[in-house]
XYZ file of C-alpha atoms in Angstrom:
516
model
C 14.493 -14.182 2.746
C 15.019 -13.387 6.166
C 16.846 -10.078 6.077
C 13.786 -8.946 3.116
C 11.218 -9.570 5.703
C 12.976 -8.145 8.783
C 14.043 -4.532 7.340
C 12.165 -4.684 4.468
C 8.868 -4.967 6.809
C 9.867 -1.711 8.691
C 7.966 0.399 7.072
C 4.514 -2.217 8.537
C 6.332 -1.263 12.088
C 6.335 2.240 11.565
C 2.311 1.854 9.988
C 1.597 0.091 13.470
C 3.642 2.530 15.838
C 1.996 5.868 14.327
C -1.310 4.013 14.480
C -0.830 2.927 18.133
C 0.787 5.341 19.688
C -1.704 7.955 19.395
C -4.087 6.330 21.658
C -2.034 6.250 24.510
C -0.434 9.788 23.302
C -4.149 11.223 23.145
C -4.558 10.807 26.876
C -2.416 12.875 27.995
C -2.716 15.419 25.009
C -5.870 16.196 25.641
C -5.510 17.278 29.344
C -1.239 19.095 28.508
C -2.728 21.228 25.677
C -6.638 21.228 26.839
C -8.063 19.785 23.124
C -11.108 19.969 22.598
C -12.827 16.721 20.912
C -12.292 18.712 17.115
C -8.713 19.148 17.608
C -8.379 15.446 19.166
C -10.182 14.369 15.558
C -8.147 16.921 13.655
C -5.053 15.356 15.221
C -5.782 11.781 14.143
C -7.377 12.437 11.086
C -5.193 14.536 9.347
C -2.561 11.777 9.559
C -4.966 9.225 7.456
C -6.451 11.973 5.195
C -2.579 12.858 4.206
C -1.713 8.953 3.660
C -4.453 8.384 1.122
C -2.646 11.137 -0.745
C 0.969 9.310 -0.104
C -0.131 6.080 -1.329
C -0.224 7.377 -4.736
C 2.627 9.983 -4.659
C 4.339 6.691 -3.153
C 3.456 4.027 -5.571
C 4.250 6.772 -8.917
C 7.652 7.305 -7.309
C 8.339 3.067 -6.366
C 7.091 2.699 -9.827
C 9.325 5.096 -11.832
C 12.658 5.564 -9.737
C 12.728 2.204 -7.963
C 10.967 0.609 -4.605
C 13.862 1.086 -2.701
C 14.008 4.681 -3.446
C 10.678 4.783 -2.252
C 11.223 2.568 0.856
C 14.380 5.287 1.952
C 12.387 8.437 1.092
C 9.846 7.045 3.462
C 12.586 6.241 5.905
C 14.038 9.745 5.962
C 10.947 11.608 5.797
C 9.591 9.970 8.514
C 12.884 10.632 10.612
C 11.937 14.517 10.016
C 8.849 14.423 10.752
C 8.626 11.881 14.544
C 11.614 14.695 15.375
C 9.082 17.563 14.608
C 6.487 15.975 16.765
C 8.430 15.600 20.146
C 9.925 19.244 19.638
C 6.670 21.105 18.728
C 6.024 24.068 20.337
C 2.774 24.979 18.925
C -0.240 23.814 17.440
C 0.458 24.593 13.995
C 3.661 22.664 13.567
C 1.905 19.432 15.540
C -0.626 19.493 12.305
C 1.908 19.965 10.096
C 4.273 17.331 11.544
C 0.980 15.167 11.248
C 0.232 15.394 8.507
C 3.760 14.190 7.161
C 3.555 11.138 9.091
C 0.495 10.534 7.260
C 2.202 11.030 3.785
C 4.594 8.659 5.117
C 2.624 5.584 6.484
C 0.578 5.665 3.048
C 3.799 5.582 0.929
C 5.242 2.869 3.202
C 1.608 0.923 3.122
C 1.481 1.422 -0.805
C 5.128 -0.135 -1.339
C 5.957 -2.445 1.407
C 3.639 -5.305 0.812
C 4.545 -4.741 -2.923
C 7.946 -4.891 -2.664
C 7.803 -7.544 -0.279
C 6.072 -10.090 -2.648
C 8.153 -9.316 -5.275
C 11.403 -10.229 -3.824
C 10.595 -13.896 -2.345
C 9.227 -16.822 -4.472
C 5.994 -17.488 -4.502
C 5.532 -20.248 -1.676
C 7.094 -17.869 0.450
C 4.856 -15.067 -0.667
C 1.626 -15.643 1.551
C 4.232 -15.841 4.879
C 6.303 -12.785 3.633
C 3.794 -10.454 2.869
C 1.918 -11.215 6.310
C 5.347 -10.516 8.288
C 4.079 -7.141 7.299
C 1.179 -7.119 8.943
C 2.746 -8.830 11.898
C 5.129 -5.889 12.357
C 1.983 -3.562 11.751
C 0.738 -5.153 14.732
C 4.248 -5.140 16.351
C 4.605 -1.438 15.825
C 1.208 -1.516 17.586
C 2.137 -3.144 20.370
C 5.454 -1.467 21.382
C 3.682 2.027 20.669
C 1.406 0.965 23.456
C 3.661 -0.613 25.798
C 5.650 3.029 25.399
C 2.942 4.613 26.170
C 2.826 2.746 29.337
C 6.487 3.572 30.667
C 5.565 7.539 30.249
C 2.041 7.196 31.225
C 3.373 9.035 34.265
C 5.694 11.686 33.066
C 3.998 14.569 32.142
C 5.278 15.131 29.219
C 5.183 11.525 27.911
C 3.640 11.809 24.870
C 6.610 13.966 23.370
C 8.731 10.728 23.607
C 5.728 8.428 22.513
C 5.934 10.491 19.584
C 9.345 11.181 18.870
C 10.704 7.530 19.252
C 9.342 6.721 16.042
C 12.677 8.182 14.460
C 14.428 5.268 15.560
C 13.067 2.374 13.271
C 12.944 4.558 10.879
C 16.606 5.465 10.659
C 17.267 2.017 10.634
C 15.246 1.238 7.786
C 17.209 3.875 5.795
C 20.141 2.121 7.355
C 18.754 -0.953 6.043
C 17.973 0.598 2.366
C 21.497 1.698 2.093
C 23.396 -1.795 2.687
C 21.290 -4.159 3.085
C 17.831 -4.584 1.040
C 18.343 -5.882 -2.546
C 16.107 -3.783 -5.556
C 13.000 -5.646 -6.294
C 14.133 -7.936 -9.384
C 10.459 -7.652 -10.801
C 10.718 -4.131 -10.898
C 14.632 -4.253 -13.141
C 13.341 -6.757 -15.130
C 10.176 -4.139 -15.926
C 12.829 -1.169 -16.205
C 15.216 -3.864 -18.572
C 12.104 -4.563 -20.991
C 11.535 -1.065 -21.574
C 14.504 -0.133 -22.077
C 14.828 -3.215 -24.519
C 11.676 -1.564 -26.575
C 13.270 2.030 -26.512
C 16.453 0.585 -28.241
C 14.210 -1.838 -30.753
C 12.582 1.150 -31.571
C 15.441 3.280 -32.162
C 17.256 0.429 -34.088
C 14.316 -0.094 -36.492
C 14.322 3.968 -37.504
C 18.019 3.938 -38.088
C 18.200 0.589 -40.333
C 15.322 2.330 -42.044
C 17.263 5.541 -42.362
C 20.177 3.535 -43.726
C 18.399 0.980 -45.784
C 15.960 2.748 -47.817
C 17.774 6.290 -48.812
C 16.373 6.004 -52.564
C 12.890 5.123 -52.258
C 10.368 5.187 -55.523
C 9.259 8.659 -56.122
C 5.331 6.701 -55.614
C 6.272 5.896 -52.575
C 9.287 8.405 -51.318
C 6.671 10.511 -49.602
C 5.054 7.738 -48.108
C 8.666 6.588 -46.530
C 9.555 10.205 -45.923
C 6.183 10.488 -43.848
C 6.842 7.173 -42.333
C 10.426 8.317 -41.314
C 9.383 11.556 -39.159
C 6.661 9.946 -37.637
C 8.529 7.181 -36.180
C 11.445 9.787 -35.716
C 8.926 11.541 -33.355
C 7.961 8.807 -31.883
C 10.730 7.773 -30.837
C 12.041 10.554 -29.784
C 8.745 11.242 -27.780
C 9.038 7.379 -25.887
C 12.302 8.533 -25.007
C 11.306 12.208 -23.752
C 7.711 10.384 -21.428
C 10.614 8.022 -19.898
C 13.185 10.361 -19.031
C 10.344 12.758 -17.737
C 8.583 10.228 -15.885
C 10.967 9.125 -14.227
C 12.782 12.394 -13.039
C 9.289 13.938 -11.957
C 6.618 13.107 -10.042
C 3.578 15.032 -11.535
C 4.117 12.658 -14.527
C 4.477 9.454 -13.078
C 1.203 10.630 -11.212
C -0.439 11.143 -14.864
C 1.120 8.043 -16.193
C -0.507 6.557 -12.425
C -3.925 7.847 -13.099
C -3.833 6.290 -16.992
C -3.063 3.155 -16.017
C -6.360 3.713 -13.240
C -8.257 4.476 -16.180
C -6.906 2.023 -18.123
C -7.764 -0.989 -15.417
C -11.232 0.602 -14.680
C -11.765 0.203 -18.702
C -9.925 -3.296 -18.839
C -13.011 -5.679 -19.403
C -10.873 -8.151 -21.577
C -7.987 -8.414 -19.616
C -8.086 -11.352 -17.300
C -5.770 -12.073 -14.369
C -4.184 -15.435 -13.701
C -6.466 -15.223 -10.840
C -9.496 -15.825 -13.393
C -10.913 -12.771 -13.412
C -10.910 -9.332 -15.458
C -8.145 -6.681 -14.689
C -10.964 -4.226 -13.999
C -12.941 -7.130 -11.354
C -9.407 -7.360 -9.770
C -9.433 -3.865 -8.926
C -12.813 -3.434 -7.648
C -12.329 -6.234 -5.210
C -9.153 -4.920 -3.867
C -10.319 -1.904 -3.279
C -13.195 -2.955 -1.711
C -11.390 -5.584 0.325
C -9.634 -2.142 1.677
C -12.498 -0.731 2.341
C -13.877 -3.326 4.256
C -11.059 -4.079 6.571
C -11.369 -0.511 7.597
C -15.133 0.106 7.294
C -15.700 -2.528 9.912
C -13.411 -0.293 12.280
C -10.455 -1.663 13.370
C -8.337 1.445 13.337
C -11.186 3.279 15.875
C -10.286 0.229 18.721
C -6.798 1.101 17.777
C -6.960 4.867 17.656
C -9.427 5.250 20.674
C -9.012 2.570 22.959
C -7.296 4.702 25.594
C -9.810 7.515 25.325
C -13.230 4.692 25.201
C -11.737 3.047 28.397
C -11.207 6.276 30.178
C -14.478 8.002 29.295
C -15.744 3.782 30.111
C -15.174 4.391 33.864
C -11.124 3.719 34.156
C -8.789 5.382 35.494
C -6.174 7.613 32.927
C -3.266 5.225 33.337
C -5.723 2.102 34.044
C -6.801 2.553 30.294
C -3.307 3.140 29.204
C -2.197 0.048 30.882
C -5.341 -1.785 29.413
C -4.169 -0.186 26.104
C -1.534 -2.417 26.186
C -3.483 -5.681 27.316
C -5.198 -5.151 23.982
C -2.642 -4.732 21.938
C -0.722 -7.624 22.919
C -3.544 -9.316 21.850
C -3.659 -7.592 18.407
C 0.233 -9.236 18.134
C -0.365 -12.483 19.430
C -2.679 -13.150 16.904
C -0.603 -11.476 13.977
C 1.406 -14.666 14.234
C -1.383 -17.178 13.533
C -1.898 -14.426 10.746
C 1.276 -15.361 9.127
C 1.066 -19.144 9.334
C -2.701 -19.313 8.401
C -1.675 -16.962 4.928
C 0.967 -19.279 4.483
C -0.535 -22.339 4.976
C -4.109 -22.414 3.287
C -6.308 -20.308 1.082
C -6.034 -16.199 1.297
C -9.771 -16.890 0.524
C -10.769 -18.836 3.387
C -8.341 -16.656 5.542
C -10.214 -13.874 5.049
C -13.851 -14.974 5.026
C -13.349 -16.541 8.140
C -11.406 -13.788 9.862
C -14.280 -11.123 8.527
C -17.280 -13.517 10.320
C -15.445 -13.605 13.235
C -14.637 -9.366 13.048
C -18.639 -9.118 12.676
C -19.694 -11.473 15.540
C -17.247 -9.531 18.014
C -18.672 -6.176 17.164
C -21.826 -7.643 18.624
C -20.487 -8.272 21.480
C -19.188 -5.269 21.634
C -22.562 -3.645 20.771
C -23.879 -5.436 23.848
C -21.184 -4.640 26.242
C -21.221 -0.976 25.904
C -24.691 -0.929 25.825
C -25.161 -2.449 29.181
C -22.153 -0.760 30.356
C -20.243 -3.948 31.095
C -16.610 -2.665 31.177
C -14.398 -6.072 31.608
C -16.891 -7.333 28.889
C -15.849 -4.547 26.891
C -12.075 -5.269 26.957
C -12.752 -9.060 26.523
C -14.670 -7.537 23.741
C -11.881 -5.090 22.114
C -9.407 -8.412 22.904
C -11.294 -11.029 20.545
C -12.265 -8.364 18.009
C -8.709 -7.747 17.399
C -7.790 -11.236 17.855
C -10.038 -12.420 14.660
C -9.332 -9.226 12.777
C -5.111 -9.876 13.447
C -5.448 -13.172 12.100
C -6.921 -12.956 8.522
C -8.476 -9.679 7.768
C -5.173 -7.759 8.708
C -3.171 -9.279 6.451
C -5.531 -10.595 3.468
C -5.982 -7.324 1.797
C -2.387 -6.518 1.722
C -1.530 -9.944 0.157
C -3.908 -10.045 -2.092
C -3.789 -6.471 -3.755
C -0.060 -7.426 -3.872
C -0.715 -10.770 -6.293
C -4.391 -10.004 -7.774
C -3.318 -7.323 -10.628
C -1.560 -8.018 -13.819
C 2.279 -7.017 -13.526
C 1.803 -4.137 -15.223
C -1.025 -2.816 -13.224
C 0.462 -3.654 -10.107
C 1.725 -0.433 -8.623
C -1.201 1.677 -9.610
C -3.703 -1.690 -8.159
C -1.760 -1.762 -5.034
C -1.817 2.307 -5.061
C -5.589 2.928 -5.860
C -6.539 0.004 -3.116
C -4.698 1.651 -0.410
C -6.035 5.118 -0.860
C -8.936 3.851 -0.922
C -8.237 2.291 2.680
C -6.508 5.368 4.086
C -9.427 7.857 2.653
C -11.959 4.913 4.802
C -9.580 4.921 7.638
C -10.131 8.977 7.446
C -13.749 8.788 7.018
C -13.967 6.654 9.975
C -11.434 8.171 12.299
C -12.420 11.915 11.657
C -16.383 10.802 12.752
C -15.940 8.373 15.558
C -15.812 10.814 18.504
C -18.368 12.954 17.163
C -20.856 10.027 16.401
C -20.536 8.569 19.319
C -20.971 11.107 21.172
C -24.287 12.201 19.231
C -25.697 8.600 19.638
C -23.781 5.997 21.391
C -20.748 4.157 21.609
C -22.662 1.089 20.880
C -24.977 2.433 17.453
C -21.779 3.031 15.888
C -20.201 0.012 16.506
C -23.803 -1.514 15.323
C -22.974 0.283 12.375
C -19.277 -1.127 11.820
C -20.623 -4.991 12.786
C -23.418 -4.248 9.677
C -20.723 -3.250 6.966
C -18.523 -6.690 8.164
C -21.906 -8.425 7.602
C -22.321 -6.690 4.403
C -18.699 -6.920 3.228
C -18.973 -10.639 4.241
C -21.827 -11.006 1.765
C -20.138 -9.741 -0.904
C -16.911 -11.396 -0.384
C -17.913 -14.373 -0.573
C -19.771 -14.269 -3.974
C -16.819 -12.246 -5.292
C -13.335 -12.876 -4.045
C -11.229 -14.926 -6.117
C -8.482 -17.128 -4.685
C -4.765 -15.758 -5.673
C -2.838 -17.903 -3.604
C -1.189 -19.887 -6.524
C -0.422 -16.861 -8.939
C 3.038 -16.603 -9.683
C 3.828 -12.430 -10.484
C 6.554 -13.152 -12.830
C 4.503 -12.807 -15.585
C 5.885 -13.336 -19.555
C 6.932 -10.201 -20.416
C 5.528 -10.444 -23.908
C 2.046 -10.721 -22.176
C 2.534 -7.970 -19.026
C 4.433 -4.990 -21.176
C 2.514 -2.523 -23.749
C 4.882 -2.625 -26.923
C 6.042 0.209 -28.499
C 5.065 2.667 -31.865
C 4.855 -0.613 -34.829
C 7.595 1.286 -36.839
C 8.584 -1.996 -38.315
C 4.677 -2.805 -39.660
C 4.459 0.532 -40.866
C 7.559 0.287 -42.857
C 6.316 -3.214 -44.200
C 2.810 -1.567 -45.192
C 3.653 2.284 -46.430
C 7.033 0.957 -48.015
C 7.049 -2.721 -49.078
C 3.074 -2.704 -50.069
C 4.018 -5.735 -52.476
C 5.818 -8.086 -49.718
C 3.786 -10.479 -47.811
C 3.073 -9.685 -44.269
C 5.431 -11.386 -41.991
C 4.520 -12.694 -38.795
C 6.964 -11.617 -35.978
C 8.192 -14.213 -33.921
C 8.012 -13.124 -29.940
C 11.478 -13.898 -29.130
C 13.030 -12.385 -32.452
C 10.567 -9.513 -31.757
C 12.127 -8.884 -28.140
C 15.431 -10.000 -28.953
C 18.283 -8.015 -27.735
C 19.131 -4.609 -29.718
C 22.226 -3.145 -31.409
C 24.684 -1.835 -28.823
C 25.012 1.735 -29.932
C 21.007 2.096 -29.907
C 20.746 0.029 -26.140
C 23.320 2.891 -24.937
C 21.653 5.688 -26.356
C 18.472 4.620 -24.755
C 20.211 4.524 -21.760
C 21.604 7.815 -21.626
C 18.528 8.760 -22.448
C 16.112 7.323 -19.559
């Protein structure tokens, strides 16, 4: 338990670091390489625009090769790219080192909380998964009180950026000898491996049973023969691809989007439809971002410095409101592990929407210590349920089968809001005011409020190890097409679910093994 949530919730610490550190980073950016408000966006943005498109590279992979070969990929790419950062010389290579953080963070985002709830039992589940946004928050916090140690060296924000590498090579550290495989996940890869063999096992005792067929029915058998020949061999050929390439897993990714999206029949142990379950999450994503949580983290340093404070004032009060952030990432854990995620988050949201207008009010009237009392209990409500809800509950809400592309689709869906919102900030407040647009982040939390509470089930008591029987698609029905084409006189049979999933011959389990 303990060593799942420490390294395991790594990649939540290097979430929080890349999204704190860039506020204090920006500071002195801007005036070291003269940016100009675009490039300051650019420079943010491209980070979250190149995350929504990890989260499903990330998710494909965690769900095909295993999550923690997708926990050290992250680690090591990460390593690469916080390296890149503190040694660019130009432009150019600062996007491009960017922008693979961002891939990063939304692969890490995608698995973490994932993994995390599959490894721990379920009354643990609510805590665990929180831990990761409690080191989100963490990462946060150090990031910012970094950012206060260099806020005086001039080139600061080289280290700021470059000390990311550190957690991260401990994660892959971490990956190496310490974090177990997700047992969900090996039971999943067991199963199908269990159908490819059943498959194969039913062909061959066909092949060896029935060699003399009727002539009335000997092309019939013949026909039934290739086909589930092909089959077969096709299963075998989609596993073995899938899971040695990522531009199929990313088809087989966007099938099983199409297939929730299309699921009206399919309903969750959380009492709704597979398809309901997926349109919450996501929107419970979009929400959490929407209401702009990820601006005060982004732009904190920049808002208090254009606010009237000094540069390393509103580095220093950077940190105040981070520490903040953390503080409250703790009653985040023991609220998600102690009552409802429903209540958790409903609460959390109303108090998110009644901050923002304070914080409409304070800028307006140019109140500056209002303003950080503001930022403070704005992050303090948001820490505390709507920082971790989303994560928890796109990690229990889908059907096991579902779960990687749920979790997958709900987090690009949060990075492409977090880009929306990130990439416009400057430039809309600038062409209004700093308090319109967060009137216009305090009306989606009203809005999102609204709907949330009509439509967000409670998944607290869902346990995610699922029958199998119930959570796996089953393979080509070679055996029912033998008993129909072949046998037309013999009575239909029903198959009995534990003879139908028993365990296969040996020589057929081993070629389906060398096969995937």
């Amino acid at each position: 338990f303990s060593s799942v949530s420490l390294f395991g919730s790594l990649g939540g610490f290097l979430f929080g670091y890349d999204t704190g550190v860039v506020s204090g980073a920006m500071v002195q950016m801007r005036d070291a390489l003269n940016l100009s408000i675009g490039r300051q966006q650019a420079f943010v943005s491209i980070a979250v625009l190149m995350a929504a498109v990890g989260s499903p590279l990330g998710a494909a992979l965690a769900d095909r090769r295993g999550r923690k070969v997708g926990l050290g990929c992250n680690a090591v790419l990460f390593v690469i790219t916080a390296l890149m950062l503190a040694f660019a010389k130009s432009w150019g290579l600062l996007i491009v080192a960017r922008a693979g953080i961002g891939l990063t963070v939304g692969s890490a985002a995608a698995i973490t909380p994932m993994y995390l709830a599959e490894c721990v039992a379920s009354d643990h589940r609510g805590a665990v998964v929180a831990t990761y946004n409690l080191f989100v928050n963490g990462g946060q916090l150090i990031a910012a009180l970094i950012g206060t140690a260099f806020a005086t060296n001039r080139n600061g924000w080289r280290f700021m950026l470059g000390l990311a590498s550190i957690p991260a090579a401990i994660q892959f550290l971490a990956v190496l000898f310490v974090l177990p495989e997700s047992p969900l996940w090996l039971q999943q890869k067991v199963h199908r491996l269990e159908l490819l063999a059943q498959q194969r096992a039913e062909v061959q005792k066909l092949n060896e049973d029935e060699p003399g067929s009727s002539s009335s029915s000997g092309g019939s058998a013949s026909g039934v023969q290739s086909s589930s020949s092909s089959s077969s061999a096709s299963s075998a050929s989609a596993v073995s691809s899938s899971s040695s390439s990522p531009l199929p897993a990313m088809r087989m990714w966007l099938q099983k989007i199409r297939e929730l999206m299309a699921s009206s029949s399919t309903t969750t142990n959380a009492g709704v439809t597979a398809r309901h379950a997926l349109l919450i999450g996501c929107f419970l994503q979009f929400v959490q971002q929407a209401s702009g949580v990820n601006t005060v983290m982004y732009y904190t340093g920049p808002l208090l410095a254009d606010a009237g404070f000094a540069s390393q004032n509103a580095i220093r009060l950077n940190s105040l409101v981070a520490s903040f952030n953390f503080m409250f990432a703790f009653l985040g854990v023991f609220l998600m592990g102690r009552f409802s995620r429903r209540a958790v988050a409903l609460g959390s949201l109303c108090g998110v929407a009644y901050s923002l207008l304070l914080l409409v009010v304070s800028f307006h009237m140019k109140w500056n210590l209002l303003s950080v009392a503001g930022l403070c209990l704005y992050l303090a409500c948001f820490a505390s349920g709507m920082g971790p809800a989303p994560w928890t509950i796109n990690a229990e809400i889908y059907p096991p089968q579902f779960r990687a592309a749920g979790a997958a689709a709900s987090t690009t869906v949060n990075w492409v809001t977090n880009f929306a919102v990130s990439a416009s900030f400057l430039s809309l407040a600038k062409a209004t005011s700093t308090a319109v647009t967060f009137a216009l982040y305090a009306l989606v939390a009203f809005s999102g409020l609204g709907v949330l509470y009509m439509y967000l089930p409670e998944t607290r008591a869902i346990a995610l190890t699922h029958a199998l029987q119930e959570s796996q698609p089953q393979p080509a029905p070679v055996q029912q097409l033998v008993t129909a084409r072949i046998r037309p006189t013999a009575p239909a049979t029903p198959s009995k679910p534990n003879q139908e999933h028993s365990t296969p011959a040996k020589p057929s389990a081993q070629a389906a093994v060398a096969d995937v």
